[in-house]
Amino acid sequence: MAKLPKRREDYSAWYNELVKTADLAENSDVRGCMVIKPYGFSIWEKMQQELDKRFKETGHSNAYFPLFIPKSYLSKEASHVEGFAKECAVVTHYRLKNDPNGGGVIVDPDAKLEEELIVRPTSETIIWNTYKNWIQSYRDLPILVNQWANVVRWEMRTRLFLRTTEFLWQEGHTAHATQAEAEIEAKQMLEVYADFAENILALPVIKGVKTTNERFAGAIDTYCIEAMMQDGKALQAGTSHFLGQNFAKAFDCKFTSKENKIEFVWGTSWGVSTRLMGALIMAHSDDEGLVLPPNLAPIQVVIVPIYKTEEQLNAITEKVNIWKSELVKKGISVKFDSRDTQSTGWKFAEYELKGVPVRVAIGPRDLENNTCEVARRDTKEKTSISADNLVHHIEVLLPEIQKNIFQKAFDFRKKQTHNVNTWDEFKDAITNKIGFISAHWDGTSETEEKIKEATKATIRCIPIDNIQETGKCVFTGNPSKERVIFALNY
RNA sequence: CGGGAAGUAGCGUAGUCUGGUAUCGCGCCAGCAUGGGGUGCUGGAGGUCGUGGGUUCGAAUCCCGCCUUUCCGACCA
């Protein structure tokens, strides 16, 4: 198997190769679309499970809305259409026929759709058009719905997981009777995402609000969680939007309040996508391959036997079976890889590449001494422990690995977050350092644009729990009351 | 969508300038040895040279179109 490129030498190539060699995904024959392979998908499924559990706990139900959206719906909300029109796939016909000239199948010109359909880039429009029919009274509210779906955004430049033409995600869409309730919902889901990111993905995130420039097309406020990758670039890992009454107005979605007044419904939407796979990879993995946090690893522990004879394997298997059943009882996923088609060293390298958090090796010498060798993926430490103690050891070790992976990412982010106060310092940081820049900003889109033009850095977010401190905008010198996070981003 | 680079066996590549159907490594298959970090030796299988046209007696090689990947821009979760 080919060695991975080194992160330091070519971060981009390292990422691309890792995604493929670790069996996560590959390019398909359709431009910009990927095949998510079984191992990659099993990680995505773990993400889904954890998120879905949290959505249910916060009162949401899953539903499903169509893939196709009538073209006219998109244009009902002005800024929404502006944001998405340029990247929509459009269905114009519903039938093929044999080419009379013998060139295979062609689009049947007689099967033109009266109204063209777009493939959803997101579902606000069709959902609000549906909600309109569901809501008459304040008694019908709130509606708390989520859907797991695929969406299509016709991107010019794609990368596996980070930006693909078709991607998988969840989109929550809620409807509320009051502004306050909708705002609380949007913030609540941001908290859910942050909790998931930090505790499951082991990914430290900054919770923040987007500037006007970066806001979702159609939202009043866009909240986000931003994470730092190992190359110092920012990656938006999740967003939650307070939509105000924008979509309700666009789709005439009204209700009668307790006070017998007719009012527009307040809305939110929130989503995370398969992009999280990219975040996971780029935040933790190393030159040997994937590093998966235990809470997300499809296989948490792999046991590799070392043996020559059948008797040895039998003796090992007997021991391993006891371990396995005890570990499974504790909810730990274990794989015993006793294949004799691959060598021991090959297996070691393979499970490192795939990011399995803990590897246990047991051979004849261990059988004699009643020991086994435990290796952790995050630190590559190997220790020999008593075989009787293995189950307990792993039980303690997994959370420790989880914590360590988070801490490592946290320390890195801290080290690579630079407080700057002058434009010279800003330019120096953006060219000579990597990471986040925390700086004062005068609050105008104009300044943000100019900084972007000069440095390519954009405001990733205004942190929610920001310390209020007076200062001067790093670009214009105008007064500012808090620092914002600038960075290059994915 | 604009500019650069690339596409040869499952993967990575040589050959392209100077036209004569293809090199090497990994992987795959068989056998023997090996087995506590990608094991060694021997033998073997596997190729519409991305694709469609053109030039030529003859094209991986020269010319044109298209597709895909990649990097840089514009756009974006």
XYZ file of C-alpha atoms (C1' of nucleotides) in Angstrom:
567
model
C 0.000 0.000 0.000
C 1.251 3.428 -0.904
C 2.600 5.671 1.816
C 0.634 8.822 2.491
C 2.058 12.209 1.538
C 3.286 14.126 4.580
C 1.046 16.786 6.038
C 3.876 19.266 6.258
C 4.887 18.816 2.656
C 1.506 18.842 0.974
C -1.504 19.109 3.241
C -3.929 19.003 0.381
C -2.473 15.856 -1.188
C -2.282 14.254 2.252
C -5.994 14.822 2.774
C -7.005 13.575 -0.666
C -4.896 10.434 -0.382
C -5.980 9.705 3.155
C -9.652 9.808 2.225
C -9.017 7.267 -0.495
C -6.510 4.956 1.142
C -8.415 4.768 4.422
C -11.393 3.537 2.408
C -13.624 6.456 3.286
C -14.645 7.652 -0.160
C -13.587 7.926 -3.757
C -14.485 9.960 -6.789
C -17.255 8.635 -8.974
C -17.597 8.912 -12.708
C -19.963 11.809 -12.146
C -18.017 15.003 -11.817
C -17.906 16.316 -8.283
C -19.889 13.413 -6.846
C -18.371 10.858 -4.521
C -18.888 7.261 -3.591
C -18.884 6.960 0.172
C -17.390 3.557 0.881
C -18.641 1.239 3.624
C -16.002 2.238 6.176
C -16.557 5.930 5.542
C -20.285 5.491 5.659
C -20.141 3.626 8.954
C -18.495 6.701 10.470
C -21.187 8.919 8.977
C -23.799 6.562 10.422
C -22.289 7.008 13.865
C -22.556 10.759 13.417
C -26.166 10.367 12.344
C -27.008 8.220 15.346
C -25.496 10.650 17.809
C -27.107 13.673 16.202
C -30.470 12.016 15.705
C -30.528 11.031 19.364
C -29.911 14.648 20.326
C -32.583 15.931 17.947
C -35.133 13.546 19.438
C -34.101 14.524 22.957
C -34.836 18.142 22.093
C -38.298 17.270 20.824
C -37.792 16.977 17.088
C -39.251 14.371 14.739
C -37.950 13.195 11.408
C -39.923 13.619 8.204
C -39.166 13.619 4.516
C -39.777 16.200 1.821
C -39.253 15.785 -1.920
C -35.973 15.953 -3.770
C -37.554 18.161 -6.433
C -38.717 21.685 -5.902
C -40.818 23.633 -8.407
C -38.611 26.309 -9.867
C -41.032 29.092 -8.955
C -40.769 28.305 -5.225
C -37.140 29.270 -5.076
C -37.802 32.771 -6.303
C -40.363 33.560 -3.620
C -37.782 34.624 -1.086
C -35.592 37.262 -2.711
C -32.236 36.799 -1.015
C -32.694 33.029 -0.972
C -32.951 32.795 -4.741
C -30.002 35.102 -5.118
C -27.919 32.843 -2.897
C -28.747 29.570 -4.580
C -29.845 30.232 -8.164
C -26.318 29.997 -9.525
C -25.780 26.463 -8.318
C -29.007 24.614 -8.992
C -29.431 21.480 -11.067
C -32.597 21.744 -13.119
C -34.885 18.973 -14.353
C -36.450 19.970 -17.639
C -37.732 16.662 -19.096
C -39.261 13.476 -17.790
C -38.569 10.965 -20.533
C -35.889 9.571 -22.800
C -36.319 7.854 -26.115
C -34.242 5.939 -28.631
C -32.356 8.218 -30.961
C -33.896 7.758 -34.417
C -30.389 8.336 -35.801
C -29.103 5.391 -33.780
C -27.101 7.295 -31.206
C -28.492 5.518 -28.145
C -30.991 7.347 -25.960
C -31.781 11.021 -26.192
C -33.994 13.371 -24.230
C -37.489 13.217 -25.664
C -38.272 16.776 -26.751
C -41.978 16.012 -26.395
C -41.515 15.318 -22.709
C -40.708 18.822 -21.611
C -41.951 19.705 -18.135
C -44.478 22.490 -17.944
C -42.729 23.847 -14.884
C -39.104 22.928 -14.478
C -38.026 21.312 -11.229
C -34.867 22.089 -9.385
C -32.982 19.527 -7.356
C -33.066 20.847 -3.806
C -29.985 22.791 -2.729
C -31.805 23.088 0.622
C -35.472 22.658 1.447
C -36.732 25.857 3.066
C -39.001 26.732 0.172
C -40.842 23.465 -0.223
C -41.074 23.019 3.506
C -42.533 26.444 4.150
C -44.919 25.929 1.288
C -46.033 22.783 3.120
C -46.060 24.304 6.600
C -48.499 26.893 5.297
C -51.072 24.105 5.069
C -50.241 22.650 8.454
C -50.562 25.837 10.447
C -53.704 27.785 11.215
C -53.617 28.377 14.931
C -51.028 28.907 17.625
C -52.218 25.468 18.743
C -50.488 23.988 15.668
C -47.164 25.388 16.801
C -44.374 24.740 17.224
C -43.494 22.381 14.406
C -40.178 20.722 15.098
C -39.079 18.677 12.107
C -35.790 17.350 10.855
C -34.972 15.521 7.674
C -32.003 13.410 6.666
C -31.484 13.937 2.977
C -29.203 14.503 0.055
C -28.921 17.908 -1.580
C -27.233 19.163 -4.721
C -25.250 22.341 -5.161
C -23.494 22.672 -8.479
C -20.082 23.683 -7.240
C -17.280 24.683 -9.562
C -14.548 23.222 -7.478
C -15.087 20.106 -5.417
C -13.187 18.034 -2.855
C -14.146 14.745 -1.267
C -16.388 15.414 1.742
C -15.469 19.095 1.986
C -17.387 20.240 -1.032
C -19.146 17.806 -3.320
C -21.875 18.434 -5.838
C -24.215 16.072 -4.039
C -23.859 15.723 -0.311
C -25.703 14.169 2.583
C -26.928 16.180 5.508
C -29.699 16.800 7.931
C -31.789 19.915 7.827
C -34.001 20.905 10.704
C -36.918 23.216 9.979
C -38.972 24.600 12.801
C -41.929 26.934 12.995
C -42.845 28.988 16.062
C -45.459 31.388 17.332
C -43.031 33.949 18.694
C -39.748 35.512 17.777
C -38.277 34.682 21.157
C -39.142 31.007 20.836
C -37.573 30.767 17.368
C -34.433 32.524 18.530
C -34.149 30.169 21.469
C -34.567 27.225 19.113
C -31.819 28.431 16.774
C -29.454 28.912 19.686
C -30.435 25.626 21.255
C -29.517 23.736 18.073
C -26.218 25.541 17.945
C -25.565 24.198 21.423
C -26.536 20.716 20.285
C -24.032 20.937 17.444
C -21.307 22.277 19.684
C -21.900 19.523 22.217
C -21.814 16.902 19.487
C -18.670 18.357 17.928
C -16.774 18.559 21.184
C -17.878 15.351 22.860
C -18.238 13.025 19.909
C -15.951 14.412 17.230
C -13.487 15.629 19.876
C -13.474 18.842 17.886
C -13.199 22.100 19.795
C -15.436 24.701 18.189
C -16.080 28.394 18.506
C -19.742 29.225 18.705
C -20.511 32.421 16.931
C -22.734 34.467 14.742
C -22.002 35.224 11.089
C -21.551 38.683 9.668
C -23.979 39.945 7.014
C -21.612 38.848 4.254
C -21.465 35.284 5.472
C -25.080 34.880 6.471
C -27.362 32.206 5.020
C -29.443 33.437 2.097
C -32.806 34.202 3.664
C -31.825 34.289 7.327
C -31.918 37.122 9.854
C -29.120 35.589 11.896
C -26.811 32.700 11.121
C -25.154 31.001 14.066
C -22.253 28.683 13.463
C -19.620 26.489 14.969
C -16.154 27.049 13.573
C -13.281 24.624 13.936
C -9.582 24.882 13.183
C -7.926 22.318 10.945
C -4.296 21.268 11.332
C -3.216 23.619 8.573
C -4.711 26.499 10.530
C -7.642 27.057 8.209
C -11.142 27.423 9.541
C -13.927 25.037 8.726
C -17.568 25.781 9.384
C -18.822 22.602 10.997
C -22.471 23.456 11.452
C -24.963 26.271 11.095
C -28.234 27.255 12.697
C -30.367 30.028 11.283
C -32.941 32.295 12.804
C -35.129 32.970 9.784
C -37.402 35.535 11.341
C -40.617 35.678 9.339
C -38.836 35.779 5.982
C -40.005 32.435 4.693
C -43.402 32.722 6.350
C -43.957 35.962 4.479
C -42.670 34.539 1.227
C -45.012 31.555 1.507
C -47.882 33.264 3.253
C -47.626 31.104 6.317
C -49.837 32.705 8.985
C -51.534 31.674 12.190
C -54.120 33.041 14.553
C -52.604 33.879 17.901
C -54.085 33.474 21.357
C -55.080 37.101 21.105
C -57.035 36.311 17.929
C -54.607 38.198 15.740
C -53.307 36.909 12.422
C -49.513 36.777 12.439
C -46.702 35.371 10.379
C -44.928 32.298 11.710
C -41.344 32.536 12.999
C -38.840 30.039 11.658
C -35.465 28.400 12.071
C -33.373 25.991 10.057
C -30.164 24.224 10.948
C -27.884 21.670 9.391
C -24.689 19.683 9.349
C -23.411 17.668 6.431
C -20.953 15.014 5.330
C -18.502 17.871 5.461
C -18.094 16.892 9.095
C -16.181 13.886 7.784
C -13.669 16.287 6.328
C -13.476 18.172 9.590
C -12.887 14.986 11.500
C -10.095 13.903 9.185
C -8.321 17.233 9.013
C -8.549 17.952 12.705
C -7.053 14.776 14.131
C -5.352 12.544 11.599
C -1.616 12.186 11.089
C 0.911 10.977 8.533
C 0.164 7.354 9.377
C -3.525 7.748 8.663
C -6.823 8.415 10.285
C -7.144 9.100 14.009
C -10.689 8.477 15.152
C -12.068 9.556 18.495
C -13.398 6.451 20.279
C -16.901 7.883 20.517
C -17.104 7.843 16.751
C -14.980 4.873 15.750
C -16.959 2.054 14.105
C -14.349 -0.305 15.528
C -13.041 0.856 18.884
C -10.762 -2.051 19.638
C -9.076 -4.417 17.239
C -7.450 -7.577 18.513
C -4.669 -9.053 16.413
C -3.433 -12.550 17.208
C 0.177 -13.526 16.639
C 0.618 -17.221 16.078
C 2.348 -19.959 14.163
C 0.435 -23.079 14.990
C -3.219 -23.944 15.085
C -2.952 -24.730 18.803
C -1.653 -21.265 19.486
C -4.482 -19.668 17.546
C -7.016 -21.815 19.364
C -5.616 -20.857 22.735
C -5.632 -17.185 21.743
C -9.133 -17.362 20.311
C -10.429 -18.876 23.520
C -9.043 -15.978 25.489
C -10.171 -13.379 22.976
C -13.728 -14.693 22.961
C -14.005 -14.069 26.672
C -12.636 -10.539 26.240
C -14.952 -9.902 23.367
C -18.107 -10.840 25.173
C -17.119 -8.764 28.194
C -16.249 -5.754 26.063
C -19.431 -6.010 24.039
C -21.389 -6.159 27.293
C -19.876 -2.804 28.152
C -20.915 -1.380 24.805
C -17.443 -1.432 23.301
C -17.133 -2.492 19.667
C -14.423 -5.063 19.061
C -13.011 -6.747 16.027
C -10.911 -9.866 16.250
C -8.838 -10.104 13.095
C -7.579 -13.670 12.921
C -7.174 -13.760 9.148
C -4.108 -15.706 8.134
C -4.137 -14.077 4.720
C -2.445 -10.935 6.017
C 0.692 -10.630 8.101
C 0.738 -9.129 11.557
C 2.692 -6.065 10.487
C 0.324 -5.494 7.607
C -2.638 -5.545 9.974
C -0.969 -3.124 12.367
C -0.390 -0.638 9.568
C -3.865 -1.147 8.180
C -5.666 -0.423 11.451
C -3.489 2.596 11.999
C -4.465 3.870 8.587
C -8.098 3.346 9.483
C -7.773 5.094 12.810
C -8.883 2.320 15.163
C -8.298 3.841 18.616
C -6.976 0.753 20.417
C -5.115 -2.264 19.142
C -4.513 -5.335 21.245
C -1.887 -7.855 20.203
C -1.601 -11.261 21.776
C 0.932 -13.944 20.921
C 2.601 -17.063 22.327
C 4.822 -15.084 24.679
C 1.746 -13.348 26.079
C 0.031 -16.674 26.571
C 2.997 -17.861 28.631
C 3.090 -14.711 30.728
C -0.655 -14.076 30.796
C -0.172 -10.651 29.211
C -1.147 -8.727 26.091
C 0.107 -5.650 24.298
C -2.119 -2.603 24.116
C -1.342 0.135 21.592
C -3.215 3.408 21.394
C -3.588 5.146 18.055
C -3.523 8.728 19.282
C -0.118 8.609 20.991
C 1.208 5.376 19.424
C 2.165 4.225 22.938
C 2.456 0.509 23.474
C 2.156 -1.099 26.867
C 2.184 -4.655 28.043
C -0.453 -5.394 30.636
C -1.865 -8.369 32.462
C -4.399 -10.224 30.348
C -6.782 -10.332 33.302
C -6.824 -6.567 33.411
C -7.497 -5.913 29.726
C -11.221 -5.228 29.811
C -10.934 -2.772 32.658
C -7.883 -1.172 31.048
C -9.761 -0.536 27.808
C -12.775 0.779 29.632
C -10.573 3.437 31.170
C -8.419 3.961 28.110
C -11.126 4.794 25.580
C -12.424 7.896 27.379
C -8.834 8.915 28.004
C -8.078 8.745 24.284
C -11.230 10.681 23.521
C -10.163 13.366 25.955
C -6.610 13.452 24.693
C -7.624 13.883 21.073
C -9.856 16.780 22.040
C -7.169 18.336 24.215
C -4.581 18.106 21.471
C -6.867 19.911 19.046
C -7.789 22.428 21.718
C -4.168 23.219 22.542
C -3.350 23.554 18.872
C -6.166 26.015 18.344
C -5.105 28.003 21.362
C -1.515 28.131 20.154
C -2.597 29.161 16.675
C -5.028 31.876 17.675
C -3.327 35.235 17.421
C -4.528 38.420 19.031
C -3.544 41.316 16.820
C -4.116 45.038 17.242
C -2.637 46.713 14.187
C -2.927 46.253 10.458
C 0.783 45.397 10.222
C 0.387 42.720 12.832
C -2.644 41.448 10.969
C -0.801 41.167 7.661
C 2.158 39.564 9.373
C -0.059 36.988 11.057
C -1.940 36.097 7.900
C 1.224 35.648 5.824
C 3.701 34.247 8.313
C 1.541 32.318 10.732
C -1.320 29.904 10.434
C -4.552 29.859 12.364
C -7.161 32.253 13.661
C -6.711 35.957 14.074
C -8.647 37.654 16.810
C -8.977 41.341 16.023
C -11.192 44.366 16.350
C -13.465 45.223 13.452
C -15.640 48.249 12.899
C -18.727 46.221 12.063
C -19.107 47.214 8.421
C -19.321 44.898 5.420
C -17.163 47.317 3.523
C -14.224 46.838 5.849
C -14.702 43.100 5.842
C -14.590 43.099 2.038
C -11.460 45.198 1.950
C -9.683 42.934 4.405
C -10.698 39.961 2.310
C -9.353 41.572 -0.839
C -6.081 42.385 0.840
C -5.481 39.112 2.658
C -8.088 36.520 1.596
C -9.063 36.223 5.256
C -12.733 36.501 6.129
C -14.573 36.902 9.368
C -15.446 33.387 10.398
C -17.673 34.523 13.215
C -18.333 36.894 16.038
C -17.961 34.610 19.045
C -21.125 34.356 21.111
C -19.514 34.337 24.534
C -17.252 37.182 23.527
C -15.541 39.370 26.066
C -16.675 42.935 25.451
C -13.650 45.178 25.205
C -13.307 48.536 23.534
C -10.740 48.815 20.795
C -10.021 50.112 17.338
C -10.772 48.373 14.071
C -7.596 46.778 12.832
C -8.205 48.167 9.324
C -9.956 51.511 9.684
C -9.169 52.446 13.263
C -12.849 53.082 13.923
C -14.168 52.173 17.350
C -15.081 48.555 18.057
C -16.546 46.870 21.107
C -15.344 43.339 20.620
C -12.916 41.116 18.739
C -13.953 38.874 15.879
C -12.306 35.794 14.395
C -10.592 36.157 11.045
C -9.150 33.208 9.134
C -8.604 31.597 5.802
C -11.287 29.021 5.415
C -12.472 25.888 3.650
C -16.538 29.186 -15.364
C -11.154 31.335 -16.741
C -5.537 29.956 -16.461
C -1.612 25.997 -15.594
C -0.530 20.534 -14.990
C -1.961 15.519 -15.599
C -4.699 10.839 -17.399
C -0.439 4.232 -19.745
C -2.733 -3.176 -15.748
C -6.342 -2.501 -9.260
C -2.591 1.628 -7.570
C 1.949 4.540 -8.550
C 4.929 5.207 -12.893
C 8.894 4.895 -17.590
C 8.253 5.528 -22.635
C 5.795 10.934 -25.785
C 10.369 15.772 -27.588
C 12.814 12.304 -32.269
C 5.822 7.609 -34.589
C 7.287 0.863 -35.420
C 1.190 -1.938 -30.080
C 4.651 -0.845 -23.824
C 9.062 -0.274 -18.658
C 9.515 -0.759 -13.534
C 7.578 -1.013 -8.483
C 3.378 -2.150 -5.302
C -0.857 -5.147 -5.373
C -3.117 -9.920 -7.434
C -2.578 -15.693 -8.327
C 0.529 -20.425 -7.335
C 4.450 -22.813 -4.559
C 8.117 -22.956 -0.757
C 10.162 -20.671 3.354
C 8.605 -16.942 7.069
C 5.273 -15.083 11.071
C 6.007 -9.887 18.105
C 5.607 -3.625 12.754
C 3.529 -3.124 5.672
C 8.099 -10.746 5.188
C 11.587 -13.263 1.491
C 12.547 -16.158 -2.833
C 10.746 -18.531 -7.438
C 7.134 -18.733 -11.110
C 2.535 -16.663 -13.295
C -1.849 -13.746 -14.793
C -3.385 -8.988 -15.964
C -3.113 -3.289 -20.871
C -9.526 -0.624 -25.903
C -2.181 3.652 -23.434
C -9.106 8.680 -20.559
C -12.435 9.312 -24.917
C -14.016 10.676 -30.078
C -12.144 12.279 -34.595
C -7.867 13.502 -37.897
C -2.671 12.938 -40.135
C 0.214 8.397 -41.495
C 1.871 2.198 -44.531
C 1.850 2.421 -39.142
C -0.126 6.598 -33.337
C 0.715 5.844 -26.125
C 3.792 9.224 -29.148
C 1.845 14.360 -33.926
C -2.997 17.652 -34.616
C -8.242 18.996 -33.048
C -12.658 18.287 -29.916
C -14.634 16.320 -25.399
C -14.456 13.925 -20.372
C -12.129 13.375 -15.584
C -8.570 14.680 -11.824
C -5.376 18.299 -9.653
C -3.363 23.314 -8.520
C -4.388 28.758 -8.905
C -8.475 32.427 -9.453
C -14.061 33.756 -9.184
C -18.218 31.062 -6.225
C -19.530 28.198 -2.046
C -21.586 24.133 3.649
